[in-house]
mmCIF file of C-alpha atoms in Angstrom:
data_model
loop_
_atom_site.group_PDB
_atom_site.id
_atom_site.type_symbol
_atom_site.label_atom_id
_atom_site.label_comp_id
_atom_site.label_asym_id
_atom_site.label_seq_id
_atom_site.Cartn_x
_atom_site.Cartn_y
_atom_site.Cartn_z
ATOM 1 C CA GLY A 1 11.388 179.765 50.097
ATOM 2 C CA GLU A 2 11.550 176.480 52.104
ATOM 3 C CA SER A 3 9.414 175.974 55.297
ATOM 4 C CA VAL A 4 8.107 173.710 57.907
ATOM 5 C CA GLY A 5 4.620 172.292 57.439
ATOM 6 C CA LEU A 6 1.751 169.669 58.832
ATOM 7 C CA HIS A 7 0.423 166.781 57.402
ATOM 8 C CA LEU A 8 -2.911 167.689 59.033
ATOM 9 C CA PRO A 9 -4.218 170.297 61.006
ATOM 10 C CA THR A 10 -6.674 168.183 63.853
ATOM 11 C CA LEU A 11 -5.777 164.565 65.676
ATOM 12 C CA SER A 12 -8.780 162.978 67.696
ATOM 13 C CA VAL A 13 -8.072 160.456 69.618
ATOM 14 C CA GLN A 14 -9.529 158.195 72.832
ATOM 15 C CA GLU A 15 -7.740 157.986 75.792
ATOM 16 C CA GLY A 16 -4.540 155.864 76.268
ATOM 17 C CA ASP A 17 -4.727 155.541 72.492
ATOM 18 C CA ASN A 18 -0.971 156.653 70.931
ATOM 19 C CA SER A 19 -0.657 159.074 68.848
ATOM 20 C CA ILE A 20 0.984 160.191 65.471
ATOM 21 C CA ILE A 21 1.712 163.331 64.690
ATOM 22 C CA ASN A 22 4.027 164.552 61.309
ATOM 23 C CA CYS A 23 5.545 167.037 60.407
ATOM 24 C CA ALA A 24 6.921 168.100 56.901
ATOM 25 C CA TYR A 25 10.302 169.974 56.355
ATOM 26 C CA SER A 26 11.944 170.920 52.716
ATOM 27 C CA ASN A 27 15.156 172.096 54.208
ATOM 28 C CA SER A 28 17.874 169.933 53.787
ATOM 29 C CA ALA A 29 19.789 172.284 55.858
ATOM 30 C CA SER A 30 18.373 171.733 58.988
ATOM 31 C CA ASP A 31 20.257 169.438 60.892
ATOM 32 C CA TYR A 32 18.002 170.376 64.839
ATOM 33 C CA PHE A 33 14.171 169.633 65.372
ATOM 34 C CA ILE A 34 12.080 170.767 68.031
ATOM 35 C CA TRP A 35 8.567 169.530 68.474
ATOM 36 C CA TYR A 36 6.737 172.048 71.301
ATOM 37 C CA LYS A 37 3.282 171.468 73.436
ATOM 38 C CA GLN A 38 1.319 174.436 73.652
ATOM 39 C CA GLU A 39 -2.118 174.530 75.493
ATOM 40 C CA SER A 40 -3.987 177.362 75.495
ATOM 41 C CA GLY A 41 -3.200 180.744 76.823
ATOM 42 C CA LYS A 42 0.114 180.298 76.892
ATOM 43 C CA GLY A 43 3.739 179.895 75.093
ATOM 44 C CA PRO A 44 4.753 176.845 73.586
ATOM 45 C CA GLN A 45 6.496 173.987 75.550
ATOM 46 C CA PHE A 46 10.241 172.408 75.022
ATOM 47 C CA ILE A 47 8.491 168.459 74.731
ATOM 48 C CA ILE A 48 11.900 166.836 72.341
ATOM 49 C CA ASP A 49 14.730 167.420 70.503
ATOM 50 C CA ILE A 50 16.368 165.696 68.216
ATOM 51 C CA ARG A 51 19.347 166.214 65.850
ATOM 52 C CA SER A 52 20.200 165.360 62.143
ATOM 53 C CA ASN A 53 22.791 162.571 63.213
ATOM 54 C CA MET A 54 20.029 160.621 64.819
ATOM 55 C CA ASP A 55 16.664 158.677 63.197
ATOM 56 C CA LYS A 56 15.505 158.273 67.010
ATOM 57 C CA ARG A 57 14.479 159.159 70.185
ATOM 58 C CA GLN A 58 13.080 158.638 72.602
ATOM 59 C CA GLY A 59 11.247 160.636 76.034
ATOM 60 C CA GLN A 60 8.437 159.849 78.728
ATOM 61 C CA ARG A 61 5.964 158.270 76.818
ATOM 62 C CA VAL A 62 7.233 160.189 73.739
ATOM 63 C CA THR A 63 9.038 159.451 71.173
ATOM 64 C CA VAL A 64 10.685 161.335 67.857
ATOM 65 C CA LEU A 65 11.155 159.887 64.510
ATOM 66 C CA LEU A 66 12.988 161.975 62.008
ATOM 67 C CA ASN A 67 13.366 160.365 58.481
ATOM 68 C CA LYS A 68 16.397 162.607 56.486
ATOM 69 C CA THR A 69 15.751 160.596 53.289
ATOM 70 C CA VAL A 70 12.046 161.635 52.845
ATOM 71 C CA LYS A 71 12.464 164.801 55.513
ATOM 72 C CA HIS A 72 9.561 163.914 57.804
ATOM 73 C CA LEU A 73 9.466 163.762 61.434
ATOM 74 C CA SER A 74 6.981 162.395 63.498
ATOM 75 C CA LEU A 75 6.694 162.922 67.297
ATOM 76 C CA GLN A 76 4.567 159.708 68.947
ATOM 77 C CA ILE A 77 2.972 160.057 72.628
ATOM 78 C CA ALA A 78 2.103 156.823 73.991
ATOM 79 C CA ALA A 79 -1.649 156.014 75.951
ATOM 80 C CA THR A 80 -2.745 159.667 74.979
ATOM 81 C CA GLN A 81 -4.368 161.967 77.740
ATOM 82 C CA PRO A 82 -6.628 164.195 78.180
ATOM 83 C CA GLY A 83 -4.224 166.265 79.364
ATOM 84 C CA ASP A 84 -1.996 165.806 76.024
ATOM 85 C CA SER A 85 -4.525 167.823 74.351
ATOM 86 C CA ALA A 86 -2.758 170.972 72.752
ATOM 87 C CA VAL A 87 -1.224 172.398 69.334
ATOM 88 C CA TYR A 88 1.567 170.951 68.981
ATOM 89 C CA PHE A 89 3.829 172.197 66.588
ATOM 90 C CA CYS A 90 7.733 171.297 64.760
ATOM 91 C CA ALA A 91 10.654 173.422 64.504
ATOM 92 C CA GLU A 92 13.436 173.513 62.506
ATOM 93 C CA ILE A 93 16.978 174.947 62.968
ATOM 94 C CA THR A 94 19.051 175.666 60.158
ATOM 95 C CA GLY A 95 23.095 174.992 60.873
ATOM 96 C CA GLY A 96 24.485 177.918 62.197
ATOM 97 C CA SER A 97 21.225 179.307 63.450
ATOM 98 C CA TYR A 98 19.679 180.433 66.613
ATOM 99 C CA ILE A 99 16.066 180.403 65.059
ATOM 100 C CA PRO A 100 13.623 178.051 65.169
ATOM 101 C CA THR A 101 11.555 177.731 62.184
ATOM 102 C CA PHE A 102 7.650 176.434 63.015
ATOM 103 C CA GLY A 103 5.390 174.776 61.435
ATOM 104 C CA ARG A 104 1.950 175.049 60.888
ATOM 105 C CA GLY A 105 0.310 172.916 63.942
ATOM 106 C CA THR A 106 -1.529 170.688 64.759
ATOM 107 C CA SER A 107 -4.953 170.564 67.231
ATOM 108 C CA LEU A 108 -4.642 166.791 69.338
ATOM 109 C CA ILE A 109 -8.069 166.244 70.869
ATOM 110 C CA VAL A 110 -8.150 163.686 73.317
ATOM 111 C CA HIS A 111 -11.477 162.396 74.788
ATOM 112 C CA PRO A 112 -11.843 160.483 77.529
ATOM 113 C CA ASP B 1 7.339 181.806 89.743
ATOM 114 C CA THR B 2 10.695 181.892 88.109
ATOM 115 C CA GLY B 3 10.048 181.447 84.443
ATOM 116 C CA VAL B 4 9.546 184.170 81.146
ATOM 117 C CA SER B 5 7.275 186.807 82.155
ATOM 118 C CA GLN B 6 5.378 189.334 80.262
ATOM 119 C CA ASP B 7 3.269 192.421 80.912
ATOM 120 C CA PRO B 8 0.440 193.365 79.272
ATOM 121 C CA ARG B 9 -0.535 189.987 79.177
ATOM 122 C CA HIS B 10 -3.476 191.674 77.127
ATOM 123 C CA LYS B 11 -3.299 194.832 75.272
ATOM 124 C CA ILE B 12 -6.807 196.602 73.005
ATOM 125 C CA THR B 13 -5.917 199.648 71.295
ATOM 126 C CA LYS B 14 -7.048 201.814 68.951
ATOM 127 C CA ARG B 15 -5.707 201.993 64.733
ATOM 128 C CA GLY B 16 -2.346 204.910 65.244
ATOM 129 C CA GLN B 17 -1.719 204.447 68.944
ATOM 130 C CA ASN B 18 2.126 203.148 69.801
ATOM 131 C CA VAL B 19 2.471 200.527 72.527
ATOM 132 C CA THR B 20 4.607 198.644 74.377
ATOM 133 C CA PHE B 21 5.421 195.024 76.023
ATOM 134 C CA ARG B 22 7.222 193.916 78.379
ATOM 135 C CA CYS B 23 9.373 190.542 78.870
ATOM 136 C CA ASP B 24 11.524 189.384 82.226
ATOM 137 C CA PRO B 25 13.135 186.495 80.560
ATOM 138 C CA ILE B 26 14.752 183.604 83.332
ATOM 139 C CA SER B 27 17.262 186.142 84.932
ATOM 140 C CA GLU B 28 20.521 183.712 83.566
ATOM 141 C CA HIS B 29 19.513 183.716 80.519
ATOM 142 C CA ASN B 30 21.994 185.560 77.811
ATOM 143 C CA ARG B 31 19.680 185.013 74.923
ATOM 144 C CA LEU B 32 16.030 186.482 74.037
ATOM 145 C CA TYR B 33 13.990 185.932 70.871
ATOM 146 C CA TRP B 34 11.111 188.216 70.222
ATOM 147 C CA TYR B 35 8.223 186.053 68.041
ATOM 148 C CA ARG B 36 5.043 186.676 66.724
ATOM 149 C CA GLN B 37 1.879 184.232 66.565
ATOM 150 C CA THR B 38 -1.445 184.512 64.278
ATOM 151 C CA LEU B 39 -5.021 182.013 65.428
ATOM 152 C CA GLY B 40 -3.784 178.308 63.575
ATOM 153 C CA GLN B 41 0.028 179.341 62.785
ATOM 154 C CA GLY B 42 3.256 178.437 64.542
ATOM 155 C CA PRO B 43 5.242 181.512 66.120
ATOM 156 C CA GLU B 44 6.931 183.728 63.224
ATOM 157 C CA PHE B 45 10.611 185.305 64.316
ATOM 158 C CA LEU B 46 10.764 188.686 65.366
ATOM 159 C CA THR B 47 13.961 189.398 66.991
ATOM 160 C CA TYR B 48 16.600 188.585 68.770
ATOM 161 C CA PHE B 49 19.443 189.684 71.721
ATOM 162 C CA GLN B 50 22.247 188.251 73.166
ATOM 163 C CA ASN B 51 22.779 190.150 76.594
ATOM 164 C CA GLU B 52 22.308 193.785 75.351
ATOM 165 C CA ALA B 53 23.263 193.178 71.549
ATOM 166 C CA GLN B 54 20.161 192.970 68.724
ATOM 167 C CA LEU B 55 21.920 190.459 67.045
ATOM 168 C CA GLU B 56 18.881 189.178 64.403
ATOM 169 C CA LYS B 57 15.998 190.967 62.686
ATOM 170 C CA SER B 58 13.341 189.344 61.002
ATOM 171 C CA ARG B 59 11.926 191.059 58.130
ATOM 172 C CA LEU B 60 8.234 190.791 59.074
ATOM 173 C CA LEU B 61 10.061 193.047 61.317
ATOM 174 C CA SER B 62 9.162 196.862 59.996
ATOM 175 C CA ASP B 63 9.718 200.258 61.063
ATOM 176 C CA ARG B 64 7.395 200.319 63.008
ATOM 177 C CA PHE B 65 8.726 197.514 65.391
ATOM 178 C CA SER B 66 11.101 198.452 67.992
ATOM 179 C CA ALA B 67 13.102 196.361 70.466
ATOM 180 C CA GLU B 68 15.630 196.927 73.288
ATOM 181 C CA ARG B 69 17.102 194.721 75.732
ATOM 182 C CA PRO B 70 19.750 198.456 77.626
ATOM 183 C CA LYS B 71 20.548 195.728 80.518
ATOM 184 C CA GLY B 72 20.564 192.148 78.818
ATOM 185 C CA SER B 73 17.514 191.572 81.191
ATOM 186 C CA PHE B 74 14.386 192.726 79.999
ATOM 187 C CA SER B 75 13.804 193.748 76.690
ATOM 188 C CA THR B 76 10.780 195.516 75.726
ATOM 189 C CA LEU B 77 8.956 195.983 71.773
ATOM 190 C CA GLU B 78 7.409 199.051 70.722
ATOM 191 C CA ILE B 79 5.090 199.162 67.910
ATOM 192 C CA GLN B 80 4.189 202.492 66.753
ATOM 193 C CA ARG B 81 1.234 204.366 64.921
ATOM 194 C CA THR B 82 -0.269 199.947 65.664
ATOM 195 C CA GLU B 83 -3.001 198.733 62.416
ATOM 196 C CA GLN B 84 -5.018 195.968 62.686
ATOM 197 C CA GLY B 85 -2.387 193.666 60.815
ATOM 198 C CA ASP B 86 -0.461 193.971 64.458
ATOM 199 C CA SER B 87 -3.123 191.942 66.264
ATOM 200 C CA ALA B 88 -1.115 189.060 67.712
ATOM 201 C CA MET B 89 0.522 187.494 70.365
ATOM 202 C CA TYR B 90 4.075 188.515 71.498
ATOM 203 C CA LEU B 91 5.876 186.391 72.450
ATOM 204 C CA CYS B 92 8.806 186.221 74.228
ATOM 205 C CA ALA B 93 11.831 183.630 74.656
ATOM 206 C CA SER B 94 14.820 183.264 76.963
ATOM 207 C CA SER B 95 17.499 180.632 77.332
ATOM 208 C CA LEU B 96 21.365 180.177 78.592
ATOM 209 C CA ASP B 97 22.795 178.675 74.903
ATOM 210 C CA PHE B 98 20.295 177.592 72.963
ATOM 211 C CA PRO B 99 20.492 175.262 70.064
ATOM 212 C CA THR B 100 24.043 175.039 70.701
ATOM 213 C CA SER B 101 23.686 172.221 73.772
ATOM 214 C CA THR B 102 21.198 170.185 75.020
ATOM 215 C CA ASP B 103 19.295 174.120 76.329
ATOM 216 C CA THR B 104 16.131 174.983 75.220
ATOM 217 C CA GLN B 105 14.397 178.442 74.563
ATOM 218 C CA TYR B 106 11.207 178.724 77.637
ATOM 219 C CA PHE B 107 8.504 180.975 76.778
ATOM 220 C CA GLY B 108 6.315 183.726 78.141
ATOM 221 C CA PRO B 109 2.943 183.257 78.520
ATOM 222 C CA GLY B 110 2.671 186.224 75.230
ATOM 223 C CA THR B 111 1.214 189.662 75.573
ATOM 224 C CA ARG B 112 -2.094 189.031 73.275
ATOM 225 C CA LEU B 113 -2.531 192.731 70.985
ATOM 226 C CA THR B 114 -6.024 193.668 69.370
ATOM 227 C CA VAL B 115 -5.872 197.089 67.001
ATOM 228 C CA LEU B 116 -9.365 198.380 66.919
#
């Protein structure tokens, strides 16, 4: 079936660097995408979202880019901090559904 | 703390036993979701309530699993005759109007189930 997936299972960066986490999706009917951050021992936490009528959305230190042509989603974190160390998931929602489908996750490790 | 709470946080049980988990959502939230998560994987949807009505169930939710939300507030997830494959983190989330508005899902800390 169609699914959401991530390219890199682990990403290691130095504090202060910019991080880019990628996600591929295959369901062309998906029209809403969310990035979540999950720290050890906690549930996923919403970071930023984007709807399919946009190709870029910015938050505080985070930017999500959506390329519908190649069905690709990315999360950019500026000036990565040790507190950003976590597992990051992208999730997609198909129009009319209330249920997000999560990808596998990328572990971000930030070295001081 | 006015977030989503789950109880217990950890549960160790023997194969064949029944277990029940509780989720208390954010008080005004009418939507409640249960997910299962295994190590390194994203959460997998199990079931969804709007108020007290269970509107959707995943094929993952076998007949050994049952969920209730009797008064449209807290919810319970019961697993009967547990199997080792049931070992996972069980996450609950709630929302007011997700995803039809700018609202989002708020996740609880999860219940870690280990079946021996």
